[in-house]
Phi, psi and omega in degrees: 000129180285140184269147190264187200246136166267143193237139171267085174237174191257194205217139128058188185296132191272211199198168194286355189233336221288343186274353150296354187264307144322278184321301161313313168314294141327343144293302184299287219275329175294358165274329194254051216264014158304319208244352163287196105212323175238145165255148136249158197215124134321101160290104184087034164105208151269359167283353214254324175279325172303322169257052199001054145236112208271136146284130139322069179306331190296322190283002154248163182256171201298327149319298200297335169281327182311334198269357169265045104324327183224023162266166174246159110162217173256136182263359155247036169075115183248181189227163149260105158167124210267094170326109178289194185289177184301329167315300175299328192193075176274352176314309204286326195261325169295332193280309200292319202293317175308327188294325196280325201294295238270320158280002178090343180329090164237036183210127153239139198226111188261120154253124173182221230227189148302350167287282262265325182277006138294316147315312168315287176331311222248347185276338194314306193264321194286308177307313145009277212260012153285352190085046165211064171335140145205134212260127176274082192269158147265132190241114161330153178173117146190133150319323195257014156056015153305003172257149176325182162065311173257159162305318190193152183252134164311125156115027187249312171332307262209291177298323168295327160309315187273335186300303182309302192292319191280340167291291145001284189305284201299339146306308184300339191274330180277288172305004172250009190236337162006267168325332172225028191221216168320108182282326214183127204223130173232141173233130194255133190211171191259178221159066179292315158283283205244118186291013187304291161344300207269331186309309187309323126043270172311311155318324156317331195277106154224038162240174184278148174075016158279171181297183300320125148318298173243112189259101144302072180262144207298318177302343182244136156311145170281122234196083210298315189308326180288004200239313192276013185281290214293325183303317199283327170299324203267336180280327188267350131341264161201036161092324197228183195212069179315142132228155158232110181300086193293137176306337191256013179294135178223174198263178183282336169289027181086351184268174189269138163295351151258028194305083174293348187067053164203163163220170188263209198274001162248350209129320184275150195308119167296131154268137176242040148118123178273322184320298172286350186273328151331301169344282166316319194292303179287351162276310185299316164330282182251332171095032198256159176259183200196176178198152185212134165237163210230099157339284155074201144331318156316316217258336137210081168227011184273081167269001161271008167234029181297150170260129183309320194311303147344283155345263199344276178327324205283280203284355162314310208267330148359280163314293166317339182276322173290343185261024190249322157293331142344283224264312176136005186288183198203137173062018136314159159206133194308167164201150206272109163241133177271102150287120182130149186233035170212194170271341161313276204274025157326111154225224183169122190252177166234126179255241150160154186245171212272023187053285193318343214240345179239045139285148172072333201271096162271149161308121210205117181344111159263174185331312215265341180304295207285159192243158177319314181279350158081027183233032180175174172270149193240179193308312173335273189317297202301310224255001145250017151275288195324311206271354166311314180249033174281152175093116141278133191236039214281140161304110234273153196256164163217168192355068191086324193256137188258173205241147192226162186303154175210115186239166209295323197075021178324104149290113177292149185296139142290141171221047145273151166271320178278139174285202194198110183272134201237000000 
């Protein structure tokens, strides 16, 4: 059998590690070059395969892929944008496979989120039943550590790190000015669903009565008087008041308490911001004066506070998608297994899981995670948070900044004729 050729792309929103995830892909396959052979990357994702603009990965060098290991965003361009079903658009899923056929393409490697490992799935099975097998892996990545299966997703490390830390700081910043200034400071961070982001938080704490006071998760209904009780309890206290806020916090009929009336480009409800609308509550409310910051985009992109520990996962399950293709497998996805049953004897392995069973599927803070009061975590949650964020992995500096890959983005000629609207 002639080796066929590979295709990379990246998913959705990226993260301070996914290009470490990339850099393992691509390492990995240049060791496997009896059965690889031309690596490509989607420019922009997967629009980059609909519209067959393809990268050469052979035309950077072995630095410039070694340095994506310690770049953050996506370094071949990732996308929002979500393949409907087969039903709905089998156009879009022919096209890729005319694309993959045309280029030699018979390994695909989706890094992203639960969309992206439904996609994964269905290209798996539809080439399948065209006569153009492709064996289809998926590599985990979201920030918001929502997928099944695995214990925690790259790139969830690196943001509970950086969440942790700016809280900490940004404490320290609040309690010295208390007294004649700010009373009450939220840092609003993502999380639509699942509260892991705001949980992680909590790591700033290591005294009883440290900052964050109050954690806001998508998993506890919101319950405002009980939320401005606690603020006002807290302020009276000890002068100031820390909250971190998951962006999907919401009331008990399901709604966001940021609810913009618009969605995005998968579907999902656009949030406009959990922070001022807290914000508005404790002024109107209570009269306290406040400050609210907004994570944003910062919280992952921070590769200069990344967790090693992270790196490691990123770029492991990378590694892991190819030799799993190598080896002939089909429809997977590498997954992170935890040893060990506390955060002292933290280790960690590579398993993997079945597509069929983590398309769609979330993940969601449990019950035992959660503290009584539903405004924290309990020993359970830190000790399956703490070993995440373990490790510093700093990127090397110049003049103060650090420096990161910058790569050519070299396009292979097309050779399809007709384009294709995306």
């Amino acid at each position: 059998m002639s080796k066929k050729n590979a295709f990379y792309a990246q998913s959705g929103g990226v993260t301070a590690v996914i290009n470490a995830s990339a850099c393992g892909v691509i390492e990995t396959a240049r060791q496997h070059s009896d059965k690889i052979g031309t690596i490509y990357a989607g420019l922009n994702g997967i629009v980059g395969a609909l519209k067959e603009e393809l990268i050469d990965v052979s035309q950077e060098s072995t630095d410039t892929i070694a340095a994506l290991r310690h770049t953050p965003s996506g370094a071949f361009g990732s996308c929002r944008y979500k393949l409907k079903s087969l039903e709905q658009n089998r156009a879009e899923y022919e096209r890729l496979i005319e694309v993959f056929k045309a280029h030699d393409i018979g390994y695909f490697f989706y890094n992203g989120g639960g969309d992206s490992a439904d996609t994964c799935l269905k290209i798996s099975q539809l080439s399948e039943k065209m006569g153009y097998p492709i064996q289809a892996i998926h590599i985990p990545k979201t920030v918001d550590n929502d997928l099944p299966f695995t214990d925690n997703c790259p790139g969830f490390g690196s943001v509970a790190k950086y969440v942790a830390v700016s809280t900490r700081e940004a404490a320290l910043d609040v309690a010295s000015m208390c007294a004649t200034s700010t009373k009450v400071f939220i840092l609003e961070v993502m999380g639509r669903h699942a509260g892991w982001i705001a949980a992680a938080g909590a790591l700033a704490q290591e005294q009883e009565g440290d900052a964050p006071h109050i954690i806001l998760l998508p998993e506890v209904a919101f319950d405002k008087e009980k939320f401005l009780a606690r603020v006002q309890q807290t302020v009276d206290d000890k002068g100031y008041c820390v909250i971190v806020a998951s962006e999907g916090a919401q009331y008990e009929d399901g709604t966001f308490l940021a609810d913009a009336g618009s969605v995005d480009a998968f579907g999902h409800k656009q949030l406009g911001g959990v922070a001022p609308t807290l914000a508005k509550m404790v002024k109107d409310e209570l009269g306290l004066k406040y400050h609210w910051a907004l994570a944003d985009y910062l919280q992952r992109a921070a590769r200069h506070i990344a967790s090693a520990t992270d790196v490691e996962q990123a770029y492991a399950v990378g590694k892991a998608a190819v030799e799993a293709a190598a080896a002939g497998k089909n429809a997977i996805m590498p997954t992170i297994e935890r040893n060990g049953t506390g955060a002292a004897d933290y280790s960690w392995s590579i398993g993997e899981a079945p597509l069929s069973e983590v398309a769609n599927v979330e993940k969601f803070m449990p019950k035992e995670f959660i503290s009584e009061d539903g405004f924290g975590i309990t020993q359970a949650g830190r000790d399956y948070l703490e070993p995440l964020i373990q490790g510093e992995d700093y990127p090397p500096y110049k003049n103060g900044i650090p420096q990161y890959a910058r790569l050519k983005k070299a396009l292979v000629e097309k050779k399809l004729k007709e384009g294709f609207d995306v």
